Amino acid sequence: MTTTEQEIRNVVLVHGAFADGSGWRGVYDNLTARGYRVSIVQNPLTSLEDDVAATRRVLDLQDGPTILVGHSWGGTVITEAGNHPAVAGLVYVSALAPDSGENTSKQYEGFAPTPNFVIDVTDDGFGFLNHDTFKIGFAADASDADAAFLRDTQVPINMSAFATSVTHAAWKDKPTWAVIATEDQSFDQAMLNHMATRAGAEITHVSASHALFMTQAGVVSDVIATAAENALVRAR
């Protein structure tokens, strides 16, 4: 197999809770300029099953091996959806990475709280990030205008999704990379590093907030490109 044949050209991006796929625009522009075929999943955020189904639907459209990327809650989604046969590698962007049989909520056990990451839950069980703490808790390094737009376009998540367990963690079988924001106020640093290390990920740290998928698009794109160049030769 030649070097060219070992390179992956397809990338699928999965957003997290309280957001939609538009935050990936910088990564999309960066990677498409490099010749990658990039697709962005729009998660309904109604359940883990629904988000995994939405991701698999996009994976079914890929014409070859694919790097699957998840931010935040999107990490739980790709941990399950990453078992799709098109997926050659995984990239976690300040993302959750449960083990088989674990749910999202369990990942927080034993780690420090994040007081600036405040979720307000509606009567029907959906969560929005608090208006007053949104910027500091989610997007501290974004401009005021960008943070306000993210805040005011956020998509609520069905909080029951956090209690749904992953059946088989794809990172057990697929080569894995992680980008961790060192100023993330949504997740404890120790928690992010624990999950990424347990997953056997090649870890890149970057000075950024939880919104690094938008504010550090260049670094995130570089890691995705590295995954695309190396996933097939690193396949276990």
Coordinates of N, CA and C in Angstrom, one line a residue:
M1 N 0.9 -1.2 0.0 CA 0.0 0.0 0.0 C 0.9 1.2 0.0
T2 N 0.6 2.2 -0.9 CA 1.4 3.4 -1.0 C 1.0 4.4 0.1
T3 N 1.8 5.4 0.3 CA 1.4 6.5 1.2 C 0.1 7.1 0.9
T4 N -0.1 7.4 -0.4 CA -1.4 8.0 -0.9 C -2.5 7.1 -0.5
E5 N -2.4 5.8 -0.7 CA -3.5 4.9 -0.5 C -3.8 4.8 1.0
Q6 N -2.8 5.1 1.9 CA -3.0 5.0 3.3 C -3.7 6.3 3.9
E7 N -3.8 7.3 3.1 CA -4.4 8.6 3.6 C -5.9 8.5 3.5
I8 N -6.6 9.0 4.5 CA -8.0 9.0 4.5 C -8.5 10.4 4.1
R9 N -9.5 10.5 3.3 CA -10.0 11.8 2.8 C -11.3 12.2 3.3
N10 N -12.0 11.3 4.1 CA -13.3 11.7 4.6 C -13.3 12.0 6.1
V11 N -14.0 13.0 6.5 CA -14.1 13.5 7.9 C -15.5 13.7 8.2
V12 N -16.0 13.2 9.3 CA -17.4 13.5 9.8 C -17.2 14.2 11.2
L13 N -17.9 15.3 11.3 CA -17.8 16.1 12.5 C -19.1 16.1 13.3
V14 N -19.0 15.8 14.6 CA -20.2 15.7 15.4 C -20.2 16.7 16.6
H15 N -21.2 17.6 16.6 CA -21.2 18.6 17.7 C -21.7 18.0 19.0
G16 N -21.6 18.8 20.0 CA -22.0 18.4 21.4 C -23.3 19.0 21.8
A17 N -23.6 18.9 23.1 CA -24.9 19.5 23.6 C -24.8 21.0 23.6
F18 N -26.0 21.6 23.6 CA -26.1 23.1 23.6 C -25.6 23.8 22.4
A19 N -25.3 23.1 21.3 CA -24.8 23.6 20.1 C -25.3 23.0 18.9
D20 N -25.0 23.4 17.7 CA -25.3 22.7 16.5 C -24.1 22.7 15.6
G21 N -24.2 22.2 14.4 CA -23.1 21.9 13.6 C -22.4 23.2 13.0
S22 N -23.0 24.3 13.1 CA -22.4 25.5 12.5 C -21.1 26.0 13.2
G23 N -20.9 25.6 14.5 CA -19.7 25.9 15.1 C -18.5 25.3 14.5
W24 N -18.7 24.3 13.7 CA -17.5 23.6 13.0 C -17.1 24.3 11.8
R25 N -17.7 25.5 11.5 CA -17.4 26.1 10.2 C -15.9 26.3 9.9
G26 N -15.2 26.8 10.9 CA -13.7 27.0 10.8 C -13.0 25.7 10.5
V27 N -13.3 24.7 11.1 CA -12.7 23.4 10.9 C -13.1 22.9 9.5
Y28 N -14.3 23.0 9.1 CA -14.8 22.7 7.8 C -14.0 23.4 6.7
D29 N -13.9 24.7 6.8 CA -13.2 25.5 5.8 C -11.7 25.1 5.8
N30 N -11.1 24.9 6.9 CA -9.7 24.5 6.9 C -9.4 23.2 6.2
L31 N -10.2 22.2 6.6 CA -10.0 20.8 6.0 C -10.4 20.7 4.6
T32 N -11.5 21.4 4.2 CA -11.9 21.3 2.8 C -10.8 22.0 1.9
A33 N -10.2 23.0 2.4 CA -9.1 23.7 1.7 C -7.9 22.8 1.5
R34 N -7.8 21.8 2.4 CA -6.7 20.8 2.2 C -7.1 19.6 1.4
G35 N -8.3 19.6 0.9 CA -8.8 18.5 0.0 C -9.6 17.4 0.7
Y36 N -9.9 17.6 1.9 CA -10.7 16.6 2.6 C -12.2 16.8 2.3
R37 N -12.9 15.7 2.3 CA -14.4 15.7 2.1 C -15.0 15.7 3.5
V38 N -15.6 16.8 3.9 CA -16.1 17.0 5.3 C -17.6 17.0 5.3
S39 N -18.1 16.2 6.3 CA -19.6 16.2 6.5 C -19.8 16.5 8.0
I40 N -20.9 17.3 8.2 CA -21.2 17.7 9.6 C -22.6 17.1 10.0
V41 N -22.6 16.4 11.1 CA -23.9 15.8 11.6 C -24.6 16.9 12.4
Q42 N -25.9 16.9 12.2 CA -26.8 17.8 13.1 C -27.6 16.9 14.0
N43 N -27.0 16.8 15.3 CA -27.6 15.9 16.3 C -29.0 16.5 16.7
P44 N -30.0 15.7 16.9 CA -31.3 16.2 17.4 C -31.2 16.5 18.9
L45 N -30.2 15.8 19.6 CA -30.0 16.0 21.1 C -31.2 15.5 21.9
T46 N -32.0 14.6 21.3 CA -33.2 14.1 22.0 C -32.9 12.8 22.8
S47 N -31.9 12.1 22.4 CA -31.4 10.8 23.1 C -30.1 10.4 22.5
L48 N -29.4 9.6 23.2 CA -28.1 9.0 22.7 C -28.5 8.2 21.4
E49 N -29.5 7.4 21.5 CA -29.9 6.6 20.3 C -30.2 7.5 19.1
D50 N -30.9 8.6 19.3 CA -31.2 9.4 18.1 C -29.9 10.1 17.6
D51 N -29.0 10.5 18.4 CA -27.8 11.2 17.9 C -26.9 10.2 17.2
V52 N -26.8 8.9 17.8 CA -26.0 7.9 17.1 C -26.6 7.6 15.7
A53 N -28.0 7.5 15.7 CA -28.6 7.2 14.4 C -28.3 8.3 13.4
A54 N -28.4 9.6 13.8 CA -28.1 10.7 12.9 C -26.6 10.6 12.4
T55 N -25.7 10.2 13.3 CA -24.3 10.1 12.9 C -24.1 8.9 11.9
R56 N -24.7 7.8 12.2 CA -24.6 6.7 11.3 C -25.2 7.0 9.9
R57 N -26.2 7.8 9.9 CA -26.9 8.2 8.6 C -25.8 8.9 7.8
V58 N -25.0 9.8 8.4 CA -24.0 10.5 7.6 C -22.9 9.5 7.3
L59 N -22.5 8.7 8.2 CA -21.4 7.7 7.9 C -21.8 6.8 6.7
D60 N -23.1 6.5 6.6 CA -23.5 5.6 5.5 C -23.3 6.2 4.1
L61 N -23.1 7.6 4.1 CA -22.9 8.3 2.9 C -21.5 8.4 2.4
Q62 N -20.6 8.0 3.3 CA -19.1 8.1 3.0 C -18.7 7.1 2.0
D63 N -17.7 7.5 1.2 CA -17.3 6.6 0.1 C -16.0 5.9 0.4
G64 N -15.6 5.9 1.6 CA -14.3 5.3 2.0 C -14.1 5.4 3.5
P65 N -12.9 5.0 3.9 CA -12.6 5.2 5.4 C -12.7 6.6 5.8
T66 N -13.1 6.8 7.1 CA -13.5 8.1 7.6 C -12.9 8.3 9.0
I67 N -12.5 9.6 9.2 CA -12.2 10.0 10.6 C -13.5 10.6 11.2
L68 N -13.8 10.1 12.4 CA -15.0 10.6 13.1 C -14.6 11.4 14.3
V69 N -15.2 12.6 14.3 CA -14.7 13.6 15.3 C -15.9 14.0 16.2
G70 N -15.7 14.1 17.5 CA -16.8 14.6 18.4 C -16.3 15.6 19.4
H71 N -17.1 16.6 19.6 CA -16.8 17.6 20.6 C -17.8 17.4 21.8
S72 N -17.2 17.4 23.0 CA -18.1 17.4 24.2 C -19.0 16.2 24.3
W73 N -20.3 16.4 24.4 CA -21.3 15.3 24.3 C -21.1 14.5 23.0
G74 N -20.6 15.1 22.0 CA -20.4 14.4 20.7 C -19.4 13.3 20.9
G75 N -18.5 13.3 21.9 CA -17.6 12.2 22.2 C -18.4 11.0 22.6
T76 N -19.4 11.1 23.4 CA -20.2 9.9 23.8 C -20.9 9.4 22.5
V77 N -21.3 10.3 21.7 CA -22.0 9.8 20.4 C -21.0 9.0 19.5
I78 N -19.8 9.6 19.4 CA -18.8 8.9 18.5 C -18.3 7.6 19.1
T79 N -18.3 7.5 20.4 CA -17.9 6.3 21.1 C -18.8 5.1 20.7
E80 N -20.1 5.4 20.5 CA -21.0 4.4 20.1 C -21.1 4.3 18.5
A81 N -21.2 5.4 17.9 CA -21.4 5.4 16.4 C -20.1 5.0 15.7
G82 N -18.9 5.2 16.4 CA -17.6 4.8 15.9 C -17.4 3.4 15.6
N83 N -18.4 2.5 16.0 CA -18.3 1.1 15.6 C -18.7 0.9 14.2
H84 N -19.2 1.9 13.5 CA -19.6 1.8 12.1 C -18.4 1.4 11.3
P85 N -18.6 0.5 10.3 CA -17.4 0.0 9.6 C -16.6 1.0 8.7
A86 N -17.2 2.2 8.4 CA -16.5 3.2 7.7 C -15.5 3.9 8.5
V87 N -15.7 3.9 9.9 CA -14.8 4.7 10.7 C -13.4 4.0 10.9
A88 N -12.4 4.7 10.5 CA -11.0 4.2 10.7 C -10.3 4.8 11.9
G89 N -10.8 6.0 12.4 CA -10.1 6.6 13.5 C -11.1 7.6 14.2
L90 N -10.8 7.9 15.4 CA -11.6 8.8 16.2 C -10.8 10.0 16.7
V91 N -11.4 11.1 16.8 CA -10.8 12.3 17.4 C -11.8 12.9 18.4
Y92 N -11.3 13.0 19.6 CA -12.1 13.6 20.7 C -11.6 15.0 21.0
V93 N -12.6 16.0 20.9 CA -12.2 17.4 21.0 C -12.8 17.9 22.3
S94 N -12.0 17.9 23.4 CA -12.5 18.2 24.8 C -13.8 17.4 24.9
A95 N -13.8 16.1 24.7 CA -15.0 15.3 24.6 C -15.0 14.2 25.6
L96 N -16.2 13.8 25.9 CA -16.5 12.6 26.7 C -16.1 11.3 26.0
A97 N -15.6 10.4 26.7 CA -15.2 9.1 26.1 C -15.6 8.0 27.1
P98 N -16.8 7.6 27.2 CA -17.2 6.6 28.2 C -16.6 5.2 27.8
D99 N -16.5 4.3 28.7 CA -16.1 2.9 28.4 C -17.4 2.1 28.1
S100 N -17.2 0.9 27.6 CA -18.3 0.1 27.4 C -19.1 -0.1 28.7
G101 N -20.5 0.0 28.6 CA -21.3 -0.1 29.7 C -21.4 1.1 30.6
E102 N -20.7 2.2 30.3 CA -20.8 3.4 31.1 C -21.6 4.4 30.4
N103 N -22.2 5.3 31.2 CA -23.0 6.4 30.6 C -22.2 7.7 30.8
T104 N -22.7 8.8 30.3 CA -22.0 10.1 30.3 C -21.9 10.6 31.8
S105 N -23.0 10.5 32.5 CA -23.0 11.0 33.9 C -21.9 10.3 34.8
K106 N -21.6 9.1 34.5 CA -20.5 8.4 35.3 C -19.2 9.0 35.1
Q107 N -18.9 9.7 34.0 CA -17.6 10.3 33.7 C -17.2 11.3 34.7
Y108 N -18.2 12.0 35.4 CA -18.0 13.1 36.3 C -17.6 12.6 37.7
E109 N -17.9 11.3 38.0 CA -17.7 10.8 39.3 C -16.2 10.9 39.8
G110 N -16.0 11.5 40.9 CA -14.6 11.6 41.4 C -13.8 12.7 40.9
F111 N -14.4 13.6 40.1 CA -13.6 14.7 39.6 C -14.2 16.0 40.1
A112 N -13.4 17.1 39.9 CA -13.8 18.4 40.5 C -15.0 19.0 39.8
P113 N -15.9 19.7 40.5 CA -17.1 20.3 39.9 C -16.6 21.5 39.0
T114 N -17.4 21.9 38.1 CA -17.2 23.1 37.3 C -18.3 24.1 37.5
P115 N -18.1 25.0 38.5 CA -19.2 25.9 38.9 C -19.6 26.9 37.9
N116 N -18.8 27.2 36.9 CA -19.2 28.1 35.8 C -20.0 27.5 34.7
F117 N -20.1 26.2 34.7 CA -20.9 25.4 33.7 C -22.2 25.1 34.3
V118 N -23.2 26.0 34.1 CA -24.5 25.8 34.8 C -25.6 25.5 33.8
I119 N -26.3 24.3 34.1 CA -27.3 23.9 33.2 C -28.7 24.1 33.8
D120 N -29.5 24.9 33.1 CA -30.9 25.1 33.6 C -31.8 24.1 32.9
V121 N -32.6 23.4 33.7 CA -33.4 22.3 33.1 C -34.9 22.7 33.1
T122 N -35.5 22.5 31.9 CA -36.9 22.9 31.7 C -37.8 21.8 32.4
D123 N -39.1 22.2 32.5 CA -40.0 21.3 33.1 C -40.1 19.9 32.3
D124 N -39.8 20.0 31.0 CA -39.9 18.7 30.3 C -38.6 18.0 30.1
G125 N -37.6 18.4 31.0 CA -36.4 17.6 31.1 C -35.3 18.0 30.1
F126 N -35.4 19.1 29.4 CA -34.3 19.5 28.5 C -33.4 20.6 29.2
G127 N -32.1 20.6 28.9 CA -31.2 21.5 29.5 C -30.7 22.5 28.6
F128 N -30.6 23.8 29.0 CA -30.0 24.9 28.4 C -28.8 25.4 29.3
L129 N -27.8 25.9 28.7 CA -26.7 26.5 29.5 C -27.2 27.9 30.0
N130 N -26.9 28.2 31.2 CA -27.4 29.4 31.9 C -26.9 30.6 31.1
H131 N -27.8 31.6 30.8 CA -27.5 32.8 30.0 C -26.4 33.6 30.6
D132 N -26.4 33.8 32.0 CA -25.4 34.7 32.6 C -24.0 34.1 32.7
T133 N -23.9 32.8 32.8 CA -22.5 32.1 32.9 C -22.1 31.5 31.6
F134 N -22.8 31.6 30.5 CA -22.5 30.9 29.3 C -21.1 31.2 28.8
K135 N -20.7 32.5 28.7 CA -19.5 32.8 28.1 C -18.3 32.3 28.9
I136 N -18.3 32.5 30.2 CA -17.2 32.0 31.0 C -17.1 30.5 31.1
G137 N -18.3 29.9 31.1 CA -18.3 28.4 31.3 C -18.1 27.7 30.0
F138 N -18.4 28.2 28.8 CA -18.4 27.5 27.6 C -17.5 28.1 26.6
A139 N -17.4 29.4 26.5 CA -16.7 30.1 25.3 C -15.9 31.3 25.8
A140 N -15.1 31.1 26.8 CA -14.4 32.3 27.4 C -13.4 33.0 26.4
D141 N -12.9 32.2 25.5 CA -11.9 32.8 24.6 C -12.5 33.2 23.2
A142 N -13.8 33.1 23.1 CA -14.5 33.7 22.0 C -14.8 35.2 22.1
S143 N -15.0 35.8 21.0 CA -15.4 37.3 21.2 C -16.7 37.4 21.8
D144 N -17.1 38.5 22.3 CA -18.4 38.7 23.0 C -19.5 38.4 22.0
A145 N -19.3 38.8 20.7 CA -20.3 38.6 19.7 C -20.5 37.2 19.4
D146 N -19.4 36.4 19.2 CA -19.5 35.0 18.9 C -20.1 34.2 20.1
A147 N -19.7 34.6 21.3 CA -20.2 33.9 22.5 C -21.7 34.1 22.6
A148 N -22.1 35.4 22.3 CA -23.5 35.7 22.4 C -24.3 34.9 21.4
F149 N -23.8 34.8 20.2 CA -24.5 34.0 19.1 C -24.6 32.6 19.5
L150 N -23.5 32.0 20.0 CA -23.6 30.6 20.5 C -24.6 30.4 21.6
R151 N -24.6 31.4 22.5 CA -25.6 31.3 23.7 C -27.0 31.4 23.2
D152 N -27.3 32.3 22.2 CA -28.6 32.5 21.8 C -29.1 31.5 20.7
T153 N -28.2 30.7 20.2 CA -28.6 29.7 19.2 C -28.5 28.3 19.8
Q154 N -28.2 28.2 21.1 CA -27.9 26.9 21.6 C -29.2 25.9 21.5
V155 N -28.9 24.7 21.3 CA -29.9 23.6 21.2 C -29.9 22.9 22.5
P156 N -31.1 22.8 23.1 CA -31.2 22.1 24.4 C -31.0 20.6 24.2
I157 N -30.5 19.9 25.2 CA -30.4 18.4 25.2 C -31.3 17.8 26.2
N158 N -31.9 16.7 25.8 CA -32.7 15.9 26.7 C -31.8 15.3 27.8
M159 N -31.9 15.7 29.0 CA -31.0 15.4 30.1 C -30.9 13.9 30.3
S160 N -32.0 13.2 30.0 CA -32.0 11.7 30.2 C -30.9 11.0 29.3
A161 N -30.5 11.7 28.3 CA -29.4 11.1 27.4 C -28.2 10.8 28.2
F162 N -27.9 11.6 29.2 CA -26.6 11.4 30.0 C -26.6 10.2 30.8
A163 N -27.8 9.5 30.9 CA -27.9 8.3 31.7 C -27.9 7.1 30.9
T164 N -27.8 7.2 29.6 CA -27.8 6.1 28.6 C -26.4 5.6 28.4
S165 N -26.2 4.3 28.6 CA -24.9 3.7 28.5 C -24.5 3.3 27.1
V166 N -23.2 3.4 26.9 CA -22.6 3.0 25.6 C -22.5 1.5 25.6
T167 N -22.8 0.8 24.5 CA -22.8 -0.7 24.5 C -21.4 -1.2 24.3
H168 N -20.7 -0.6 23.3 CA -19.3 -1.0 23.1 C -18.5 0.3 22.7
A169 N -17.5 0.6 23.4 CA -16.7 1.8 23.2 C -15.8 1.6 21.9
A170 N -16.0 2.3 20.9 CA -15.3 2.2 19.6 C -13.8 2.4 19.8
W171 N -13.4 3.2 20.8 CA -12.0 3.5 21.0 C -11.2 2.3 21.4
K172 N -11.9 1.2 21.8 CA -11.2 0.0 22.1 C -10.6 -0.7 20.9
D173 N -11.2 -0.4 19.7 CA -10.8 -1.0 18.5 C -10.3 -0.1 17.4
K174 N -10.5 1.2 17.6 CA -10.1 2.2 16.6 C -9.0 3.1 17.1
P175 N -8.0 3.4 16.3 CA -6.9 4.4 16.8 C -7.6 5.7 17.1
T176 N -7.1 6.4 18.1 CA -7.8 7.5 18.7 C -6.8 8.7 19.0
W177 N -7.3 9.9 18.8 CA -6.6 11.1 19.1 C -7.5 12.0 20.0
A178 N -6.9 12.9 20.7 CA -7.7 13.8 21.5 C -7.1 15.2 21.5
V179 N -7.9 16.2 21.5 CA -7.5 17.6 21.7 C -8.2 18.1 23.0
I180 N -7.4 18.6 23.9 CA -7.9 19.0 25.2 C -7.6 20.4 25.4
A181 N -8.7 21.2 25.7 CA -8.5 22.6 26.0 C -8.1 22.8 27.5
T182 N -7.0 23.5 27.7 CA -6.4 23.6 29.0 C -7.1 24.6 29.9
E183 N -8.0 25.5 29.3 CA -8.8 26.4 30.1 C -10.3 26.0 30.0
D184 N -10.5 24.8 29.8 CA -11.9 24.3 29.7 C -12.6 24.4 31.1
Q185 N -13.7 25.2 31.1 CA -14.4 25.3 32.4 C -15.7 24.5 32.4
S186 N -15.9 23.7 31.4 CA -17.0 22.8 31.3 C -16.7 21.4 31.9
F187 N -15.5 21.0 31.7 CA -15.1 19.7 32.3 C -13.8 19.9 33.0
D188 N -13.6 19.1 34.1 CA -12.4 19.1 34.9 C -11.2 18.6 34.0
Q189 N -10.1 19.2 34.1 CA -8.9 18.8 33.3 C -8.5 17.4 33.6
A190 N -8.6 17.0 34.9 CA -8.2 15.6 35.2 C -9.1 14.6 34.6
M191 N -10.4 15.0 34.5 CA -11.4 14.1 33.9 C -11.1 13.9 32.4
L192 N -10.8 15.0 31.7 CA -10.5 15.0 30.3 C -9.3 14.1 30.0
N193 N -8.3 14.4 30.8 CA -7.0 13.6 30.6 C -7.2 12.1 30.9
H194 N -8.0 11.9 32.0 CA -8.2 10.5 32.4 C -8.9 9.7 31.2
M195 N -10.0 10.3 30.7 CA -10.7 9.6 29.6 C -9.9 9.4 28.4
A196 N -9.1 10.4 28.0 CA -8.3 10.3 26.8 C -7.2 9.3 27.0
T197 N -6.6 9.3 28.1 CA -5.5 8.3 28.4 C -6.0 6.9 28.4
R198 N -7.2 6.7 29.1 CA -7.8 5.4 29.1 C -8.1 4.9 27.7
A199 N -8.5 5.8 26.8 CA -8.8 5.4 25.4 C -7.6 5.2 24.6
G200 N -6.4 5.4 25.1 CA -5.2 5.2 24.4 C -5.0 6.3 23.3
A201 N -5.5 7.5 23.6 CA -5.4 8.6 22.6 C -4.1 9.2 22.6
E202 N -3.7 9.7 21.4 CA -2.6 10.6 21.2 C -3.1 12.0 21.6
I203 N -2.6 12.6 22.6 CA -3.2 13.8 23.2 C -2.5 15.1 22.8
T204 N -3.2 16.1 22.3 CA -2.7 17.4 22.1 C -3.4 18.4 23.0
H205 N -2.7 19.1 23.8 CA -3.2 20.2 24.7 C -3.1 21.5 24.0
V206 N -4.2 22.3 24.1 CA -4.2 23.7 23.5 C -4.8 24.7 24.5
S207 N -4.2 25.8 24.6 CA -4.8 26.9 25.5 C -6.1 27.4 24.8
A208 N -7.2 27.0 25.4 CA -8.5 27.4 24.9 C -9.6 27.1 25.9
S209 N -10.8 27.6 25.6 CA -12.0 27.2 26.3 C -12.7 26.0 25.8
H210 N -13.8 25.6 26.4 CA -14.5 24.4 25.9 C -15.0 24.6 24.4
A211 N -15.1 25.8 24.0 CA -15.5 26.1 22.6 C -14.3 26.0 21.6
L212 N -13.3 25.2 21.9 CA -12.1 25.1 21.1 C -12.4 24.6 19.7
F213 N -13.5 23.9 19.5 CA -13.9 23.4 18.2 C -14.1 24.6 17.2
M214 N -14.4 25.8 17.8 CA -14.6 27.0 17.0 C -13.4 27.9 17.2
T215 N -12.9 28.1 18.4 CA -11.9 29.1 18.7 C -10.4 28.7 18.3
Q216 N -10.2 27.4 18.2 CA -8.9 26.8 17.9 C -9.1 25.9 16.7
A217 N -9.8 26.3 15.7 CA -10.1 25.5 14.5 C -8.8 25.0 13.8
G218 N -7.8 25.8 13.8 CA -6.5 25.4 13.1 C -5.9 24.2 13.8
V219 N -5.8 24.3 15.2 CA -5.2 23.2 15.9 C -6.0 21.9 15.8
V220 N -7.3 22.1 15.9 CA -8.2 20.9 15.8 C -8.1 20.3 14.4
S221 N -8.0 21.1 13.4 CA -7.9 20.6 12.0 C -6.6 19.9 11.8
D222 N -5.5 20.4 12.4 CA -4.2 19.7 12.3 C -4.2 18.3 12.9
V223 N -4.9 18.2 14.1 CA -5.0 16.9 14.7 C -5.8 15.9 13.9
I224 N -6.9 16.4 13.3 CA -7.8 15.6 12.4 C -6.9 15.2 11.2
A225 N -6.2 16.1 10.6 CA -5.3 15.7 9.5 C -4.3 14.6 9.9
T226 N -3.7 14.8 11.1 CA -2.8 13.8 11.6 C -3.5 12.4 11.7
A227 N -4.7 12.4 12.2 CA -5.4 11.2 12.3 C -5.7 10.6 10.9
A228 N -6.0 11.4 10.0 CA -6.3 10.9 8.6 C -5.1 10.3 8.0
E229 N -3.9 10.9 8.3 CA -2.7 10.4 7.7 C -2.2 9.1 8.3
N230 N -2.6 8.9 9.6 CA -2.0 7.8 10.3 C -2.9 6.7 10.8
A231 N -4.2 6.9 10.7 CA -5.2 5.9 11.2 C -5.1 4.5 10.6
L232 N -4.9 4.4 9.3 CA -4.8 3.1 8.7 C -3.6 2.3 9.1
V233 N -2.5 3.0 9.3 CA -1.3 2.3 9.6 C -1.3 2.0 11.1
R234 N -2.1 2.7 11.9 CA -2.1 2.5 13.4 C -3.3 1.6 13.7
A235 N -4.1 1.2 12.8 CA -5.2 0.3 13.1 C -4.8 -0.9 13.8
R236 N -5.6 -1.2 14.9 CA -5.2 -2.3 15.7 C -5.8 -3.6 15.2

